[in-house]
Coordinates of C-alpha atoms in Angstrom, one line a residue:
X1 CA 0.1 -0.1 0.1
X2 CA 2.8 2.5 0.7
X3 CA 5.3 1.1 -2.1
X4 CA 4.4 4.1 -4.2
X5 CA 7.2 6.2 -5.8
X6 CA 8.3 9.1 -4.0
X7 CA 10.4 12.3 -4.8
X8 CA 12.4 11.5 -1.5
X9 CA 15.4 9.3 -1.4
X10 CA 14.8 5.9 0.2
X11 CA 15.6 6.2 3.8
X12 CA 13.7 3.1 4.9
X13 CA 14.5 -0.6 5.5
X14 CA 13.0 -2.7 2.7
X15 CA 9.9 -4.0 5.0
X16 CA 9.0 -0.5 6.2
X17 CA 6.3 1.8 4.9
X18 CA 7.3 4.6 2.6
X19 CA 5.9 8.2 1.9
X20 CA 2.9 8.7 -0.3
X21 CA 3.2 10.1 -3.7
X22 CA 3.5 13.8 -4.2
X23 CA 3.3 15.8 -7.4
X24 CA 5.9 18.2 -6.3
X25 CA 9.7 18.3 -7.1
X26 CA 11.8 18.9 -4.0
X27 CA 12.7 22.7 -3.8
X28 CA 16.4 23.3 -4.3
X29 CA 18.0 24.8 -1.3
X30 CA 20.5 27.8 -2.2
X31 CA 21.3 28.9 1.3
X32 CA 24.5 28.5 3.5
X33 CA 25.5 24.9 4.3
X34 CA 24.0 23.0 7.1
X35 CA 27.2 23.2 9.2
X36 CA 27.5 27.0 8.6
X37 CA 23.8 27.4 9.8
X38 CA 24.6 25.1 13.0
X39 CA 27.5 27.4 13.8
X40 CA 25.7 30.6 13.5
X41 CA 22.9 29.0 15.6
X42 CA 25.4 28.2 18.4
X43 CA 27.4 31.5 18.2
X44 CA 24.4 34.1 17.9
X45 CA 21.3 32.5 19.3
X46 CA 20.6 32.4 23.0
X47 CA 21.7 28.7 24.3
X48 CA 18.1 28.2 25.6
X49 CA 17.0 27.9 21.9
X50 CA 17.1 24.2 21.6
X51 CA 16.3 21.8 18.8
X52 CA 14.3 18.8 18.3
X53 CA 16.2 15.6 17.3
X54 CA 19.8 14.6 17.5
X55 CA 20.8 16.1 14.4
X56 CA 18.3 19.0 14.0
X57 CA 16.5 19.4 10.6
X58 CA 17.2 22.5 8.6
X59 CA 13.7 23.2 7.1
X60 CA 13.6 25.6 4.3
X61 CA 10.4 25.1 2.2
X62 CA 6.7 24.2 3.3
X63 CA 4.0 23.2 1.2
X64 CA 0.4 22.4 2.9
X65 CA 1.3 19.4 5.3
X66 CA 4.6 18.9 3.8
X67 CA 8.1 20.2 4.9
X68 CA 11.3 20.0 3.1
X69 CA 14.9 20.0 4.4
X70 CA 18.1 21.4 2.9
X71 CA 18.8 17.9 1.1
X72 CA 15.4 17.9 -0.5
X73 CA 14.0 15.2 2.0
X74 CA 10.1 15.7 2.4
X75 CA 8.5 15.3 5.8
X76 CA 5.0 14.8 6.8
X77 CA 4.4 17.7 9.4
X78 CA 2.1 16.0 12.1
X79 CA 2.9 18.7 14.6
X80 CA 2.0 21.7 12.5
X81 CA 4.7 24.0 13.9
X82 CA 3.5 23.5 17.5
X83 CA -0.3 23.4 16.8
X84 CA 0.2 26.7 14.9
X85 CA -0.2 25.8 11.2
X86 CA -4.0 25.4 10.9
X87 CA -4.9 25.5 7.1
X88 CA -1.5 24.3 5.6
X89 CA 1.9 25.8 5.1
X90 CA 2.1 28.6 2.4
X91 CA -1.6 28.0 1.9
X92 CA -2.2 30.1 -1.5
X93 CA -5.2 31.9 -0.3
X94 CA -3.4 33.1 2.9
X95 CA -0.3 33.9 1.0
X96 CA -2.3 35.9 -1.7
X97 CA -4.0 37.9 1.1
X98 CA -0.7 38.6 2.7
X99 CA 1.2 39.8 -0.4
X100 CA -1.9 41.8 -1.4
X101 CA -1.9 43.7 1.9
X102 CA 1.8 44.1 2.1
X103 CA 1.7 46.0 -1.3
X104 CA -0.9 48.4 0.1
X105 CA -0.3 49.1 3.8
X106 CA 2.1 47.2 6.4
X107 CA 1.6 49.2 9.5
X108 CA 0.1 52.5 11.0
X109 CA -0.7 51.1 14.6
X110 CA -4.1 51.7 16.1
X111 CA -3.6 55.6 16.7
X112 CA -5.1 55.8 13.1
X113 CA -7.8 53.6 11.7
X114 CA -7.3 51.1 8.9
X115 CA -10.0 49.1 7.6
X116 CA -8.6 45.6 8.0
X117 CA -8.7 45.5 11.9
X118 CA -12.4 46.5 11.8
X119 CA -13.4 44.0 9.2
X120 CA -11.4 41.3 10.9
X121 CA -12.8 42.0 14.1
X122 CA -16.2 41.8 13.1
X123 CA -15.7 38.6 11.2
X124 CA -13.8 37.0 14.2
X125 CA -16.2 37.8 17.2
X126 CA -19.1 36.5 14.9
X127 CA -17.8 33.0 15.8
X128 CA -18.3 33.6 19.5
X129 CA -21.5 33.1 21.4
X130 CA -23.5 35.5 23.4
X131 CA -21.9 38.8 24.6
X132 CA -18.3 37.8 23.6
X133 CA -18.1 40.7 21.2
X134 CA -15.2 42.9 22.1
X135 CA -11.6 41.9 21.0
X136 CA -8.1 43.1 21.7
X137 CA -5.4 41.9 19.4
X138 CA -1.9 40.9 20.7
X139 CA 1.1 38.8 19.1
X140 CA 1.0 35.7 20.9
X141 CA -0.7 33.3 23.4
X142 CA 1.6 34.3 26.3
X143 CA 0.7 38.0 25.7
X144 CA -3.1 37.0 25.3
X145 CA -3.2 35.2 28.8
X146 CA -1.1 37.7 30.4
X147 CA -3.8 40.4 29.3
X148 CA -6.5 38.1 30.4
X149 CA -5.0 37.8 33.5
X150 CA -4.7 41.6 34.3
X151 CA -8.3 42.2 32.9
X152 CA -9.7 39.5 35.2
X153 CA -8.1 41.0 38.3
X154 CA -9.2 44.6 37.3
X155 CA -12.7 43.6 36.5
X156 CA -13.3 41.7 39.8
X157 CA -11.0 43.6 42.1
X158 CA -9.6 40.3 43.3
X159 CA -6.2 38.8 43.1
X160 CA -6.2 35.0 43.2
X161 CA -6.3 32.9 40.1
X162 CA -6.6 29.2 39.7
X163 CA -5.1 27.0 37.1
X164 CA -4.3 23.3 36.8
X165 CA -1.2 21.3 37.5
X166 CA 0.2 20.3 34.1
X167 CA -1.1 23.3 32.4
X168 CA 0.7 25.4 30.0
X169 CA -0.5 29.1 29.5
X170 CA 2.6 30.8 28.4
X171 CA 6.1 31.8 29.4
X172 CA 6.0 35.4 30.1
X173 CA 6.9 36.4 33.7
X174 CA 3.1 36.9 34.4
X175 CA 1.8 33.8 32.8
X176 CA 4.7 31.6 34.2
X177 CA 2.7 31.4 37.4
X178 CA -0.1 29.9 35.7
X179 CA 2.1 27.3 33.8
X180 CA 2.4 24.3 36.1
X181 CA 5.4 22.4 34.7
X182 CA 8.7 22.8 36.7
X183 CA 10.4 22.5 33.5
X184 CA 8.9 25.7 32.2
X185 CA 9.5 27.8 35.4
X186 CA 12.3 30.1 36.6
X187 CA 13.1 30.8 40.2
X188 CA 12.0 34.3 40.1
X189 CA 10.4 36.3 43.0
X190 CA 6.5 36.9 42.7
X191 CA 5.7 34.3 40.0
X192 CA 3.3 32.5 42.3
X193 CA 1.8 35.6 43.6
X194 CA -1.8 34.9 43.9
X195 CA -1.8 31.7 41.8
X196 CA -3.1 28.3 43.0
X197 CA -2.7 24.9 41.0
X198 CA -5.7 22.5 41.4
X199 CA -5.2 19.0 41.0
X200 CA -5.1 17.9 37.3
X201 CA -8.4 16.0 36.5
X202 CA -6.5 13.4 34.2
X203 CA -8.5 10.2 33.9
X204 CA -5.5 8.4 32.6
X205 CA -2.5 9.2 35.0
X206 CA -4.6 10.9 37.7
X207 CA -5.9 9.3 41.0
X208 CA -9.4 8.9 39.6
X209 CA -10.6 7.9 36.1
X210 CA -11.4 5.4 33.8
X211 CA -12.9 4.0 30.6
X212 CA -16.1 6.1 30.6
X213 CA -14.8 9.5 31.6
X214 CA -13.5 11.4 28.7
X215 CA -15.2 13.0 25.7
X216 CA -13.2 11.3 23.1
X217 CA -13.6 8.5 20.5
X218 CA -11.0 6.7 22.4
X219 CA -11.3 6.0 26.0
X220 CA -8.6 4.8 28.6
X221 CA -8.2 1.1 29.4
X222 CA -8.6 1.7 33.2
X223 CA -11.4 0.2 35.0
X224 CA -14.2 2.6 35.7
X225 CA -17.6 2.2 37.5
X226 CA -19.1 5.5 36.5
X227 CA -22.0 3.6 34.6
X228 CA -22.9 2.5 38.0
X229 CA -23.2 5.8 39.5
X230 CA -26.6 7.1 38.0
X231 CA -24.8 8.3 34.9
X232 CA -22.6 10.6 36.8
X233 CA -18.8 10.5 36.1
X234 CA -17.4 9.4 39.6
X235 CA -13.9 10.7 38.7
X236 CA -15.4 14.2 37.6
X237 CA -17.1 14.3 41.1
X238 CA -13.8 13.5 42.9
X239 CA -11.8 16.0 41.1
X240 CA -14.4 18.8 41.5
X241 CA -14.2 17.9 45.4
X242 CA -10.5 18.6 45.3
X243 CA -11.2 22.1 43.5
X244 CA -13.5 23.0 46.1
X245 CA -10.6 22.4 48.8
X246 CA -8.8 25.5 47.3
X247 CA -11.9 27.6 47.6
X248 CA -12.2 26.5 51.2
X249 CA -8.7 26.8 52.4
X250 CA -6.5 28.8 49.9
X251 CA -8.3 31.9 48.6
X252 CA -10.3 34.6 50.4
X253 CA -13.8 33.6 50.8
X254 CA -15.9 34.6 47.8
X255 CA -13.0 36.6 46.2
X256 CA -11.2 34.9 43.3
X257 CA -10.4 36.8 40.0
X258 CA -10.4 33.8 37.5
X259 CA -9.7 30.3 36.7
X260 CA -7.9 29.4 33.5
X261 CA -8.4 26.2 31.7
X262 CA -7.1 24.8 28.4
X263 CA -10.0 22.9 26.5
X264 CA -7.6 20.1 26.1
X265 CA -4.2 20.4 27.5
X266 CA -1.6 21.0 24.8
X267 CA 2.0 21.1 26.2
X268 CA 0.8 18.8 29.0
X269 CA 0.3 16.1 26.5
X270 CA -3.3 16.4 25.1
X271 CA -4.7 15.6 28.5
X272 CA -8.7 15.6 28.7
X273 CA -10.8 16.1 31.7
X274 CA -13.7 14.0 33.0
X275 CA -16.9 15.0 31.3
X276 CA -18.9 17.8 33.1
X277 CA -15.9 18.9 35.2
X278 CA -15.1 22.1 33.3
X279 CA -18.9 23.2 33.4
X280 CA -19.1 22.7 37.1
X281 CA -15.7 24.5 37.7
X282 CA -16.7 27.5 35.8
X283 CA -20.0 27.6 37.9
X284 CA -17.9 27.4 41.1
X285 CA -15.5 30.1 39.9
X286 CA -18.4 32.4 39.1
X287 CA -20.1 31.8 42.4
X288 CA -16.9 33.0 44.3
X289 CA -16.6 36.3 42.2
X290 CA -14.3 35.2 39.4
X291 CA -14.3 34.7 35.7
X292 CA -13.7 31.6 33.7
X293 CA -11.1 32.1 31.1
X294 CA -11.0 29.6 28.1
X295 CA -7.4 29.1 26.7
X296 CA -8.2 28.4 23.0
X297 CA -4.5 28.9 21.8
X298 CA -4.1 25.3 20.6
X299 CA -7.9 24.2 20.5
X300 CA -9.6 26.9 18.7
X301 CA -10.3 27.3 15.2
X302 CA -12.0 24.0 14.3
X303 CA -9.2 21.7 15.7
X304 CA -11.3 19.6 17.9
X305 CA -13.6 19.0 15.1
X306 CA -17.1 18.9 16.6
X307 CA -17.0 22.5 17.4
X308 CA -15.2 25.7 16.4
X309 CA -13.9 26.4 19.8
X310 CA -12.9 23.6 22.3
X311 CA -14.7 25.1 25.2
X312 CA -18.1 24.5 23.3
X313 CA -17.4 20.7 23.9
X314 CA -17.5 21.5 27.7
X315 CA -21.2 23.2 27.4
X316 CA -19.7 26.5 28.9
X317 CA -19.6 30.0 27.7
X318 CA -16.4 31.6 29.0
X319 CA -16.2 35.2 30.3
X320 CA -12.9 35.6 28.4
X321 CA -11.5 33.8 25.5
X322 CA -7.8 33.9 24.5
X323 CA -6.5 32.6 21.3
X324 CA -3.2 32.5 19.0
X325 CA -1.2 30.0 17.0
X326 CA -3.7 28.7 14.6
X327 CA -5.5 32.1 14.3
X328 CA -2.6 33.1 12.1
X329 CA -1.4 29.8 10.3
X330 CA 2.0 30.7 11.5
X331 CA 1.9 34.5 11.4
X332 CA 2.6 36.0 14.9
X333 CA -0.8 36.9 16.3
X334 CA -3.2 36.3 19.0
X335 CA -6.4 37.9 20.7
X336 CA -8.3 38.2 23.7
X337 CA -12.0 38.3 23.3
X338 CA -14.6 39.3 26.2
X339 CA -17.7 41.2 26.9
X340 CA -18.0 44.8 26.7
X341 CA -18.3 45.2 30.5
X342 CA -15.0 43.3 30.9
X343 CA -13.3 45.1 28.2
X344 CA -14.1 48.6 29.7
X345 CA -11.6 48.0 32.7
X346 CA -8.9 48.5 30.1
X347 CA -10.1 52.1 30.1
X348 CA -8.9 52.8 33.6
X349 CA -5.4 53.7 32.2
X350 CA -3.6 53.7 29.1
X351 CA -2.8 50.2 27.3
X352 CA -1.4 49.8 23.9
X353 CA -0.1 47.1 21.7
X354 CA 1.9 48.4 18.8
X355 CA 1.7 45.5 16.4
X356 CA -1.7 43.9 17.7
X357 CA -4.2 43.7 14.7
X358 CA -2.0 45.6 12.3
X359 CA -3.0 45.3 8.6
X360 CA -0.8 42.3 7.7
X361 CA -2.1 40.2 10.7
X362 CA -5.7 41.2 9.9
X363 CA -5.5 40.2 6.3
X364 CA -3.9 37.0 7.2
X365 CA -6.6 36.3 10.1
X366 CA -9.5 36.8 7.5
X367 CA -7.9 34.6 5.0
X368 CA -7.6 32.0 7.6
X369 CA -11.3 32.0 8.6
X370 CA -12.3 31.8 4.9
X371 CA -10.1 28.8 4.2
X372 CA -11.5 26.9 7.3
X373 CA -15.0 27.6 5.9
X374 CA -14.2 27.1 2.2
X375 CA -12.3 23.8 2.6
X376 CA -14.4 22.2 5.5
X377 CA -11.3 21.9 7.6
X378 CA -13.3 21.8 10.9
X379 CA -15.1 18.7 9.4
X380 CA -11.9 17.3 8.0
X381 CA -10.5 17.6 11.6
X382 CA -13.4 15.4 12.9
X383 CA -13.4 12.9 10.2
X384 CA -9.6 12.5 9.9
X385 CA -9.0 12.9 13.6
X386 CA -11.5 10.3 14.3
X387 CA -10.1 7.8 11.9
X388 CA -6.6 8.4 13.4
X389 CA -7.7 7.9 16.8
X390 CA -9.5 4.6 16.1
X391 CA -6.4 3.5 14.2
X392 CA -4.2 4.5 17.1
X393 CA -6.5 2.7 19.6
X394 CA -5.9 -0.5 17.6
X395 CA -2.1 0.2 17.8
X396 CA -2.7 0.6 21.6
X397 CA -4.1 -2.7 21.7
X398 CA -1.3 -4.3 19.7
X399 CA 1.7 -2.6 21.2
X400 CA 2.7 -2.9 25.0
X401 CA 4.7 0.5 24.6
X402 CA 1.5 2.5 24.0
X403 CA -0.3 3.2 27.0
X404 CA -2.9 5.6 26.2
X405 CA -4.3 7.4 23.1
X406 CA -6.8 10.4 23.6
X407 CA -8.0 13.7 22.0
X408 CA -10.6 15.1 19.8
X409 CA -10.3 16.0 16.2
X410 CA -6.7 16.7 15.3
X411 CA -5.9 17.5 18.8
X412 CA -4.3 14.0 19.7
X413 CA -1.9 12.6 22.2
X414 CA -0.2 9.1 22.4
X415 CA 1.3 8.3 25.7
X416 CA 4.2 5.7 25.6
X417 CA 4.8 3.8 28.7
X418 CA 7.4 1.3 30.0
X419 CA 4.6 -0.7 31.8
X420 CA 1.0 -0.6 30.8
X421 CA -0.3 -1.9 34.1
X422 CA 1.6 0.8 36.3
X423 CA 1.3 3.4 33.5
X424 CA 4.8 4.0 34.3
X425 CA 6.2 6.7 31.6
X426 CA 8.6 5.6 29.0
X427 CA 12.1 6.9 29.7
X428 CA 13.5 9.5 27.6
X429 CA 16.1 7.4 25.6
X430 CA 13.6 4.9 24.7
X431 CA 11.0 7.6 23.7
X432 CA 13.7 9.2 21.7
X433 CA 14.4 5.9 19.9
X434 CA 10.9 5.8 18.7
X435 CA 10.6 9.5 17.9
X436 CA 14.0 9.6 15.9
X437 CA 12.8 6.5 13.8
X438 CA 9.6 8.3 13.0
X439 CA 11.4 11.3 11.9
X440 CA 13.9 9.2 9.8
X441 CA 10.9 7.6 7.9
X442 CA 9.7 11.1 7.2
X443 CA 7.0 11.9 9.8
X444 CA 7.4 14.8 12.4
X445 CA 5.4 14.4 15.7
X446 CA 5.6 16.8 18.6
X447 CA 6.7 15.9 22.3
X448 CA 4.8 16.7 25.2
X449 CA 3.8 15.8 28.9
X450 CA 5.5 16.6 31.9
X451 CA 7.7 13.2 31.3
X452 CA 8.1 14.2 27.8
X453 CA 6.5 10.9 26.7
X454 CA 3.7 11.8 24.7
X455 CA 3.6 12.0 20.9
X456 CA 1.6 15.2 20.2
X457 CA -0.2 14.8 17.0
X458 CA -1.6 18.2 15.7
X459 CA -1.1 18.5 12.1
X460 CA -2.3 21.2 9.6
X461 CA -6.0 20.6 9.4
X462 CA -5.8 19.9 5.7
X463 CA -4.3 16.4 5.9
X464 CA -6.0 13.5 4.2
X465 CA -6.8 9.8 4.8
X466 CA -3.6 8.8 2.9
X467 CA -1.5 11.1 5.2
X468 CA -3.1 9.5 8.2
X469 CA -2.7 6.0 7.1
X470 CA 1.1 6.7 6.5
X471 CA 1.5 8.4 10.1
X472 CA -0.2 5.2 11.6
X473 CA 2.0 2.8 9.6
X474 CA 5.2 4.7 10.7
X475 CA 3.9 4.6 14.5
X476 CA 3.2 0.8 14.1
X477 CA 6.5 0.1 12.5
X478 CA 8.7 2.1 14.7
X479 CA 6.9 0.8 17.9
X480 CA 7.4 -2.8 16.5
X481 CA 11.1 -2.1 16.0
X482 CA 11.5 -0.7 19.4
X483 CA 9.9 -3.8 21.0
X484 CA 12.3 -6.1 19.1
X485 CA 15.1 -4.2 20.2
X486 CA 14.0 -4.3 24.0
X487 CA 13.4 -7.9 23.7
X488 CA 16.9 -8.6 22.2
X489 CA 18.4 -6.6 25.1
X490 CA 16.5 -8.7 27.6
X491 CA 17.9 -12.0 25.9
X492 CA 21.4 -10.5 26.0
X493 CA 21.0 -9.5 29.8

């Protein structure tokens, strides 16, 4: 099935799958040599700028779901530039909108009016429910969440904010407090000021949860007695009780500013919550004077398939919605959307974003919305994503190294384990063994979870079933090869 000719040199063993055909010649790279670029990176970029893979890729061209390196090798991008390329690399309609705008007007800032920001604002907020009709444009997800924190505190007059352990909401000094991964935090004073991290309601690795808890085509294999509890998810109730403890013991009575939640945790490894939990959590926050903030930086714009926004899958309307990444298909932009009454708090003092909603960004944003509609990418996310999830479920049942498969649409995580029974995470060297093999076979996956043992599958939403089949075949093959290596190692021992 995968023996078709490709434009890529054969990198695979004879019994392995090969890349699907593509009617596009590999673009010729004319830049500086790989070694020269590597030396420039080491010399001039700050040392914290790390790369994926033992030998980092030098990517110089993208075309929809495909990337090309300096040697002309082709890669199926199943990570979408960290969940950012929503409609496809260099999508012709988005490119055309950007090119048309850059010939007309690059930038003025909002001290003057230009048409695009107003046209885009109208088009974007039309996608939001109820009174979520005021938008403030920024340049990234961290900026969006940073601003949402300030707005919530100003509006409520309260200081305390709640997020989940395992959450990622940004890396600015302000949002670093919301982010609850030790790997993303610096020892700076004041980072935790007023921030509380609730127990993460994870049905797979958490204390409670099982095979009836998630809103996903694929459930965990943990035993679960939720069906015996009058239709209520017991795990959801138990995790909610833990959230209540924060309100009882850790915040001033009735005085919380906000709760932040990703609709599905991204950096944390595509973790989903028990059904009904987020809705009850939002009600609890509001009962205590706070706002519920939905972080849609990774789950927005149709990626979860059933809905345009991930929060819709939780049957809740947030008070504030933050977004970035897929909003611009790789163009640096983000937004905070809220109601007029909440937005008015920014009038208490001057607040200004030089680049937010500039003509180029607004033109790109409108084109992205058009492409999602015209090409049915939300529907494609649902259909191809569900197809992939069911295929991954079969691989989980086949391979001992795959502990859990989860997600909705094209927001998917595959957790690799050393032991299925204990759910012990797969160690870094073993994970990298599989991950590197996938890359060598032309498929790029992300890496996530606190223990970095989750394959993050968040491709451009234009991928098709042939792409999904190939990605599944590569995961199948690489897991099989990994298990063979482990067995050989055991025999030698």
